[in-house]
Short mmCIF file of C-alpha atoms and ligand atoms in Angstrom, two decimals:
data_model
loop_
_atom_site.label_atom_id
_atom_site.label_comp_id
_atom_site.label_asym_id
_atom_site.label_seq_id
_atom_site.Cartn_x
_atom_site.Cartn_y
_atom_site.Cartn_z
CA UNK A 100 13.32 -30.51 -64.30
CA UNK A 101 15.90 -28.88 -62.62
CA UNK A 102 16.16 -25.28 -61.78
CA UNK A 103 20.24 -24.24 -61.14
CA UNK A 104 20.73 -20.62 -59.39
CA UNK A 105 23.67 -18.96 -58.70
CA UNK A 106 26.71 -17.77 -61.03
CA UNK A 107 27.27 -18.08 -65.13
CA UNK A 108 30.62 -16.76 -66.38
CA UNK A 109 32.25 -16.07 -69.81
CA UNK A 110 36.00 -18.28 -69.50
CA UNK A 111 38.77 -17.35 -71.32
CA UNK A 112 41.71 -19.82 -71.08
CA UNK A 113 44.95 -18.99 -72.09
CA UNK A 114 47.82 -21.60 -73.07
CA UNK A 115 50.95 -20.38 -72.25
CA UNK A 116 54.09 -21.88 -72.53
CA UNK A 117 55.56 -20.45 -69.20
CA UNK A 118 53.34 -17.85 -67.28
CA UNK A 119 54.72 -13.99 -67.22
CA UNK A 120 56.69 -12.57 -64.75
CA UNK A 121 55.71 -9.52 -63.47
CA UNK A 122 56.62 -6.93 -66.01
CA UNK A 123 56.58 -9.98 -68.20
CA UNK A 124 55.35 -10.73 -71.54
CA UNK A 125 54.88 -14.16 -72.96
CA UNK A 126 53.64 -15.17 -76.31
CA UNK A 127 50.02 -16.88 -76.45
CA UNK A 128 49.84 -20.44 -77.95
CA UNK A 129 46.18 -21.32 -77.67
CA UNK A 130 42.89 -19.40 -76.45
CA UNK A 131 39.87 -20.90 -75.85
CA UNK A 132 36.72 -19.59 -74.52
CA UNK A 133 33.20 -21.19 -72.78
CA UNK A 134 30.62 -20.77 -70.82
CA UNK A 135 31.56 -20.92 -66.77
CA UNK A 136 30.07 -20.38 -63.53
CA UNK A 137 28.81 -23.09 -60.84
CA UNK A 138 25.29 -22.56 -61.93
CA UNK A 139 25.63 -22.80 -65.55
CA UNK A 140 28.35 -25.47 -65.40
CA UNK A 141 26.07 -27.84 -63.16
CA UNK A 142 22.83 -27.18 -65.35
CA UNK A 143 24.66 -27.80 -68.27
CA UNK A 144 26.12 -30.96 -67.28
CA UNK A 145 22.43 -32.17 -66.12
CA UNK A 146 21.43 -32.07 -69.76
CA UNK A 147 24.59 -33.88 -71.02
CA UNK A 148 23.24 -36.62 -68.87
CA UNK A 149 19.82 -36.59 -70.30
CA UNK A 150 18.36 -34.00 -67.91
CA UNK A 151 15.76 -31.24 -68.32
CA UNK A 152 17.79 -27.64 -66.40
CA UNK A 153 17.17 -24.27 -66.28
CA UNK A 154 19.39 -21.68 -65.40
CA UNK A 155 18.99 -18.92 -62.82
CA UNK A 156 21.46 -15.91 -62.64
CA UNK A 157 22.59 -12.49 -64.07
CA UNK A 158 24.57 -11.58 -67.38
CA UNK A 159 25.71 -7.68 -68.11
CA UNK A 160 24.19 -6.23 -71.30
CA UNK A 161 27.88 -7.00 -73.02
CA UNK A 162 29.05 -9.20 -75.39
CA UNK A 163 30.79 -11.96 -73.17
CA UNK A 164 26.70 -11.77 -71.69
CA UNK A 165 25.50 -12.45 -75.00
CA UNK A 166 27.94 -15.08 -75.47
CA UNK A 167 27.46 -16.99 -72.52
CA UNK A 168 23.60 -16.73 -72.97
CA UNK A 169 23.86 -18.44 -76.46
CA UNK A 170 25.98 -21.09 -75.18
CA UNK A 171 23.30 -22.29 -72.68
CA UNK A 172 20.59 -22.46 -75.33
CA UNK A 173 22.99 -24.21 -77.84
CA UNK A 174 24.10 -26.93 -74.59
CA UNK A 175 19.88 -27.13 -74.48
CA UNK A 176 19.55 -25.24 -70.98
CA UNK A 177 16.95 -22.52 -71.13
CA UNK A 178 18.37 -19.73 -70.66
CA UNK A 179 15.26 -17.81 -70.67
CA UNK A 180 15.31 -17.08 -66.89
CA UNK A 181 18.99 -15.49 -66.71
CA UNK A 182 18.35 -11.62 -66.25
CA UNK A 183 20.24 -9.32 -68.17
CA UNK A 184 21.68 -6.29 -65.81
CA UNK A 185 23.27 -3.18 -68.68
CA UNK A 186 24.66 -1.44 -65.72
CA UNK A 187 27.58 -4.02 -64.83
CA UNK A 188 29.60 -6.53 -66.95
CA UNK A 189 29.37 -9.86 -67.71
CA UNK A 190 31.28 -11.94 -64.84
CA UNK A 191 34.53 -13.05 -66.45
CA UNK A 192 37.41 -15.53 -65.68
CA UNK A 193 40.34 -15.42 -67.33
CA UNK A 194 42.76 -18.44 -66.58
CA UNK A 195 46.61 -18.65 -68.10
CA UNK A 196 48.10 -22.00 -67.35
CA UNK A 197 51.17 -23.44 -68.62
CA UNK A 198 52.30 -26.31 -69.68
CA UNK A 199 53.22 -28.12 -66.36
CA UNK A 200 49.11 -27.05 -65.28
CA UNK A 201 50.10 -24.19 -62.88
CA UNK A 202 47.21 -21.44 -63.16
CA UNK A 203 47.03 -17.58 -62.78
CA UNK A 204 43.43 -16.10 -62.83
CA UNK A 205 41.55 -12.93 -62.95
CA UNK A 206 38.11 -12.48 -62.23
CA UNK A 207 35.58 -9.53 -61.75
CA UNK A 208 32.51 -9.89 -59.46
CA UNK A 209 30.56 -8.36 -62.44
CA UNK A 210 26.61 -9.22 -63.17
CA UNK A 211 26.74 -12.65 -61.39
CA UNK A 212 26.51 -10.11 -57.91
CA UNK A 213 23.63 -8.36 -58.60
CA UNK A 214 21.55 -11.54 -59.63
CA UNK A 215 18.32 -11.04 -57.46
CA UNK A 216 15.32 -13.57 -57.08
CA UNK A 217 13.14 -10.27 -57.59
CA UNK A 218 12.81 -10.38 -61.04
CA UNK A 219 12.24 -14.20 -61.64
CA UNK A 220 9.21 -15.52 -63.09
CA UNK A 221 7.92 -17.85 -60.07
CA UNK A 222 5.72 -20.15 -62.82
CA UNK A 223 9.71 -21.64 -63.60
CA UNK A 224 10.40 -22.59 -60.11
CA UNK A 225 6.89 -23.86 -59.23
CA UNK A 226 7.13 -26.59 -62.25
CA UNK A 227 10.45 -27.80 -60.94
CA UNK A 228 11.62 -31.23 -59.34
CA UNK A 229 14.54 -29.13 -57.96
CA UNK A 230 16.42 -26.26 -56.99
CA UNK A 231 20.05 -26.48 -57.21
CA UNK A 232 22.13 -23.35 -55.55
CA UNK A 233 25.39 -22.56 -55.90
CA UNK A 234 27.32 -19.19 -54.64
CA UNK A 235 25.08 -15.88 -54.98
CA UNK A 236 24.01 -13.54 -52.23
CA UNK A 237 22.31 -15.05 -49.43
CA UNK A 238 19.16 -13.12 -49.91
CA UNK A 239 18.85 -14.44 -53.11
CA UNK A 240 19.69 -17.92 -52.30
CA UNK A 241 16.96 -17.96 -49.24
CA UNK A 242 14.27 -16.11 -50.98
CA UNK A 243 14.99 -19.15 -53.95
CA UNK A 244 15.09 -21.98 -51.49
CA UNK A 245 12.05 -20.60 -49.41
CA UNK A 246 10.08 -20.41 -53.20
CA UNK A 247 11.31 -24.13 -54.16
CA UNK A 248 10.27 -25.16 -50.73
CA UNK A 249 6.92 -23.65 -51.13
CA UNK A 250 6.19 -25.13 -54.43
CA UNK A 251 7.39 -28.80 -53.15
CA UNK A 252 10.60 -29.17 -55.08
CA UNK A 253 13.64 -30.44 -53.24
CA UNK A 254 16.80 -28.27 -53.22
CA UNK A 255 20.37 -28.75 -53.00
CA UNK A 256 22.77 -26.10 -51.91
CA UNK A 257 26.93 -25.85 -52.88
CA UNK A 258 28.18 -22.75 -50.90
CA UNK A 259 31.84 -22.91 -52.05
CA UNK A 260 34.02 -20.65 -50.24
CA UNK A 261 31.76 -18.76 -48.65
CA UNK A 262 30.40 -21.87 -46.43
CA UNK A 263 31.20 -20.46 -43.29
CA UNK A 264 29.55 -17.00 -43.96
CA UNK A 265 26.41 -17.58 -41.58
CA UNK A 266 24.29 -15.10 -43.65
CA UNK A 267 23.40 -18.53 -45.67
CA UNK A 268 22.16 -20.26 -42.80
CA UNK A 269 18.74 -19.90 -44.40
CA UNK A 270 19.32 -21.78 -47.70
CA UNK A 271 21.40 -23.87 -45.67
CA UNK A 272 18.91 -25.07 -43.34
CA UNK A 273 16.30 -25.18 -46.41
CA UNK A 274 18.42 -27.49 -48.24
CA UNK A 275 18.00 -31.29 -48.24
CA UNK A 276 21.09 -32.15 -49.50
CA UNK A 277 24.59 -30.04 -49.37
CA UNK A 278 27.70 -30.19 -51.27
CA UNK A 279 30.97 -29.74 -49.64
CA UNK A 280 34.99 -30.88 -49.75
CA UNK A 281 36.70 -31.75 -47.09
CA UNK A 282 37.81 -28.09 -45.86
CA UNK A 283 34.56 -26.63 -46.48
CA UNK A 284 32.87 -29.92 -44.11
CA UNK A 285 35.56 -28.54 -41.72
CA UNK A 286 34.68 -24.70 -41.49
CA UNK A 287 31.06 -25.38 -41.61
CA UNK A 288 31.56 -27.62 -38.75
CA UNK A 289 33.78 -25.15 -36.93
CA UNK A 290 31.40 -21.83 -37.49
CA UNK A 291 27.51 -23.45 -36.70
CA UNK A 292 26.03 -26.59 -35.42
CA UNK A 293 25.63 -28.33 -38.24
CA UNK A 294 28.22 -30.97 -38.84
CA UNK A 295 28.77 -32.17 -42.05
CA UNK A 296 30.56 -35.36 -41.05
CA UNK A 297 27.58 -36.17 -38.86
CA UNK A 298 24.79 -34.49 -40.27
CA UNK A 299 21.15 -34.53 -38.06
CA UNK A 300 18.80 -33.71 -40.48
CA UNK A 301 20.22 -33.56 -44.22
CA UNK A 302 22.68 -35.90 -46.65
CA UNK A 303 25.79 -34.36 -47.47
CA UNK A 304 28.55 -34.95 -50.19
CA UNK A 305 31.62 -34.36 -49.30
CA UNK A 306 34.00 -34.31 -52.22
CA UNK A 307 37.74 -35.53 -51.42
CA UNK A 308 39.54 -34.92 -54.38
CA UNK A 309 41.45 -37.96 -55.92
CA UNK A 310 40.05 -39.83 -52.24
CA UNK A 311 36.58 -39.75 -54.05
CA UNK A 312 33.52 -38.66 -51.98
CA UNK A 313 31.64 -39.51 -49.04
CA UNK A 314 27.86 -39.41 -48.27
CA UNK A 315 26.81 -38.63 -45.11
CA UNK A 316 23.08 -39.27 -43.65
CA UNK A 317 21.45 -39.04 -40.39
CA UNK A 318 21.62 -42.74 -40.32
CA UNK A 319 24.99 -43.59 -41.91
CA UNK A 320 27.76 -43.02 -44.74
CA UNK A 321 28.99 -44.45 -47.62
CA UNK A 322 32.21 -43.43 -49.51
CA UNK A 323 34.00 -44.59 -52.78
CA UNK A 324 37.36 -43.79 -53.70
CA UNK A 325 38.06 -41.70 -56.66
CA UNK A 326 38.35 -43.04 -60.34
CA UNK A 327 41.85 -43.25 -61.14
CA UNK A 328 42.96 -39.96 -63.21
CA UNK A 329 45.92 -37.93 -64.43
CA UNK A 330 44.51 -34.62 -63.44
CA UNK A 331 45.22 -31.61 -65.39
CA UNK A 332 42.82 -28.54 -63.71
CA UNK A 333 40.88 -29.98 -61.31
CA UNK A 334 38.59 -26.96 -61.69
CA UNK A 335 35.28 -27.70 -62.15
CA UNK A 336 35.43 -31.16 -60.62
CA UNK A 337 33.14 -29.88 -57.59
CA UNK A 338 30.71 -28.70 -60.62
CA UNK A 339 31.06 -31.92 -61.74
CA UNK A 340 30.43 -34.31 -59.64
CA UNK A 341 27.82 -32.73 -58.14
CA UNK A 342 25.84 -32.58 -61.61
CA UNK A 343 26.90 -36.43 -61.82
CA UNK A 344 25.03 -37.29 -58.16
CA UNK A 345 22.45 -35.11 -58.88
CA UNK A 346 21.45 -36.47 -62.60
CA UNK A 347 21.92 -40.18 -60.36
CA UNK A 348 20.03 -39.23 -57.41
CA UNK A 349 17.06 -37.20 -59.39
CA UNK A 350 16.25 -40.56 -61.80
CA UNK A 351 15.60 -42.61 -58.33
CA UNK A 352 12.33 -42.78 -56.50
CA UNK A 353 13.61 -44.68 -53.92
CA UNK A 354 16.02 -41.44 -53.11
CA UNK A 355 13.87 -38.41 -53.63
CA UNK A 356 10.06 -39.94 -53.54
CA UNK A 357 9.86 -38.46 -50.59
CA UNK A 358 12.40 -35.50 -50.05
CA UNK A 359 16.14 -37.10 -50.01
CA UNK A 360 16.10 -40.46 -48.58
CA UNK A 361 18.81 -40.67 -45.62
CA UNK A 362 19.42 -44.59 -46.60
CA UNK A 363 22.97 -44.12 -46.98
CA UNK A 364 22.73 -47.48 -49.13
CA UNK A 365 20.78 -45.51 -51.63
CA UNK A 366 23.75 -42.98 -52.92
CA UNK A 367 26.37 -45.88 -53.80
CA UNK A 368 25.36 -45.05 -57.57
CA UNK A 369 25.23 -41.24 -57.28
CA UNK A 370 28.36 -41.07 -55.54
CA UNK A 371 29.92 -43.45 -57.92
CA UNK A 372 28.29 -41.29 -61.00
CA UNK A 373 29.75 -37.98 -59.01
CA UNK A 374 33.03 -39.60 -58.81
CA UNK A 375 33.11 -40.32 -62.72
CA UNK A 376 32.05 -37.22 -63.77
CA UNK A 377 34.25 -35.37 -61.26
CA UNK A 378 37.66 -37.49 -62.59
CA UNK A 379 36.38 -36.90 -66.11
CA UNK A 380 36.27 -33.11 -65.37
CA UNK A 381 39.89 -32.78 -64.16
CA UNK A 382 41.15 -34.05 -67.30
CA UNK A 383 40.71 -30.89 -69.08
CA UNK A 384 41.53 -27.28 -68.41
CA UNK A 385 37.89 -25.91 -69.13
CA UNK A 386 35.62 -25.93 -66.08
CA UNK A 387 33.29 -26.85 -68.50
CA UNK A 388 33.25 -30.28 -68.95
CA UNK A 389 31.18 -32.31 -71.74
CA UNK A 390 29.70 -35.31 -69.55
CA UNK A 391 27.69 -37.85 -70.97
CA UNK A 392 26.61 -41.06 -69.97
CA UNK A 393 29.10 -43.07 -71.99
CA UNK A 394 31.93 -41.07 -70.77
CA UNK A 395 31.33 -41.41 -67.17
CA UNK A 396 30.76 -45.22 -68.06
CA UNK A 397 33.85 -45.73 -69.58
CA UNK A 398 35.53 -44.00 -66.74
CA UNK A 399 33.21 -45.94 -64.14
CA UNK A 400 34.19 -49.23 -66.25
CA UNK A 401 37.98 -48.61 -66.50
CA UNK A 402 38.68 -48.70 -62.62
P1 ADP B 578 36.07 -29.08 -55.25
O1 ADP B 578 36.56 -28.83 -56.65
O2 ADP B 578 34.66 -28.69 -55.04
O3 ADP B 578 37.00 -28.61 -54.17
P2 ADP B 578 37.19 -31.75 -55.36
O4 ADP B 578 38.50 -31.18 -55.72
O5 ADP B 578 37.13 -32.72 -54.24
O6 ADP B 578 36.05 -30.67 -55.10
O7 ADP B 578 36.66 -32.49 -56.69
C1 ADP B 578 35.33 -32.92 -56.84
C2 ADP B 578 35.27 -34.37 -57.21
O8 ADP B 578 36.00 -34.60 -58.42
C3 ADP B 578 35.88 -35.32 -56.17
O9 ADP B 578 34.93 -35.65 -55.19
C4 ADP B 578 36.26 -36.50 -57.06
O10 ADP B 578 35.13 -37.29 -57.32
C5 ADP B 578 36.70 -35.83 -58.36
N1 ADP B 578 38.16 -35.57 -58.36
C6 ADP B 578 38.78 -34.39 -58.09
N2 ADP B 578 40.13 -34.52 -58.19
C7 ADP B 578 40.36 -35.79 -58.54
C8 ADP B 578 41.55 -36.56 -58.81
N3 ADP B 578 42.77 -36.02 -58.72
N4 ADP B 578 41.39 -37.87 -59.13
C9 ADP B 578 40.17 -38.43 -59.22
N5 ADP B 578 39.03 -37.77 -58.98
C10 ADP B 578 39.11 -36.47 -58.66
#
């Protein structure tokens, strides 16, 4: 079981022929909405493959809340964990893209930055496998890792933009394995001592876009070129793959027996899982993608 912490989102996406112009109007052709957020997206796509998640994070007391929070349950995450905050709004992304795929969005910080590990229920965390982190504050994210650590289960961290913030050098140091693209590997390298590209002490995934991904160990790397894709949105692809190598990684005892194995030999099938899902992802708009294990096999099979 897998416990994923960090930020769930209502998505609106808006089709639009040609996007507005300041002062602008332009007519609608096709709305859709979904669940979002790194944390919800990844523990949603860990059931797709088969997977047992639960999500960790913070809704407002609004509608879009209740919406995302049925969502989960009906993907078959358990939702039961996600803390409902009245005083602030459900974290919402609105995305217009046109037809070519160029993308405006708006977001609000909303509920997703008040999520604390204060309120959890520790019984969740102590009967997982893993902790998966995503963005979130980083006294939230260490207090979660330091609790996962604690209670034996392995944990993964994806800081996103914020990778060079050093107030997450706690969950980053408590994390066995990290998730990273190329720019992120780049400023993390540039801002601490830990180098992604030549890691000491963890494994690291370095997503490359349509170059694929590359894991990096302590003794070793292994990459794969990405799956051959006409990308439409490519966001979400981070989301992913990294549910992709996780789902691949999590079903091997050779790779987390004993914390994360730094064989570099044993990720050739999660980064080749990662890469499916990841290709599969940027061939919708959503950043929600529906994985399962015959898609990514069809897209492992066609290249
Ligand atoms: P992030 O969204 O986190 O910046 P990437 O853009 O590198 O990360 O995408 C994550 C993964 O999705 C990549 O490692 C790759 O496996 C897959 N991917 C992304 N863009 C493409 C593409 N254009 N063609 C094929 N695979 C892609």
């Amino acid at each position: 079981k897998v416990v994923s912490a960090g930020h769930i989102n209502w998505d609106v996406t808006i089709h639009v022929d040609r996007l507005p112009e300041p002062d602008g109007e332009t007519r609608i052709d096709r709305l859709e909405q979904s669940g979002g957020g790194s944390a919800a997206n990844v523990a949603v796509g860990l059931v797709d493959l088969g997977g047992q998640s639960v999500v960790y994070g913070s809704v407002g007391g609004d509608e879009s809340g209740a919406l995302a929070l049925r969502e989960l349950a009906s993907a078959g995450v358990d939702p039961g964990q996600v803390l409902v905050d009245a005083a602030e709004p459900t974290s919402v992304k609105y995305v217009i893209v046109d037809g070519g795929g160029e993308l405006l969005m708006l977001a609000n910080d909303g509920a997703n930055e008040s999520f604390s590990a204060a309120g959890l229920d520790r019984d969740t965390l102590a009967a997982a496998d893993h902790l998966h982190l995503t963005g979130q504050q980083p006294e939230t994210a260490a207090a979660l890792a330091t609790a996962a650590a604690e209670a034996g289960a392995t944990r993964s961290f994806d800081p996103g933009r914020r990778v060079a913030d050093r107030e997450f050098d706690a969950a980053l140091h408590a994390s066995d394995v990290l998730f990273v693209n190329d720019r992120e590997a780049d400023a993390l390298a540039a801002a601490t001592d830990v180098d992604p590209w030549e890691p000491e002490d963890r494994v690291v995934a370095i997503k490359l876009g349509d170059e694929g991904a590359t894991v990096r160990t302590p003794h070793g790397s292994v990459s794969h070129p990405g799956f051959d894709v006409d990308p439409v949105d490519t966001t979400g692809a981070g989301d992913a793959f990294a549910a992709g190598f996780l789902a691949a990684a999590l079903r091997e005892p050779e790779i987390t027996g004993d914390g994360f194995s730094h064989d570099p030999r044993d990720y050739q099938v999660p980064i080749l899982v990662g890469n499916a899902c990841g290709a599969v992802a940027t061939e919708s708009v959503t950043a929600r993608t529906d994985l399962s294990w015959d898609r990514v096999r069809d897209r492992m099979g066609e290249s």
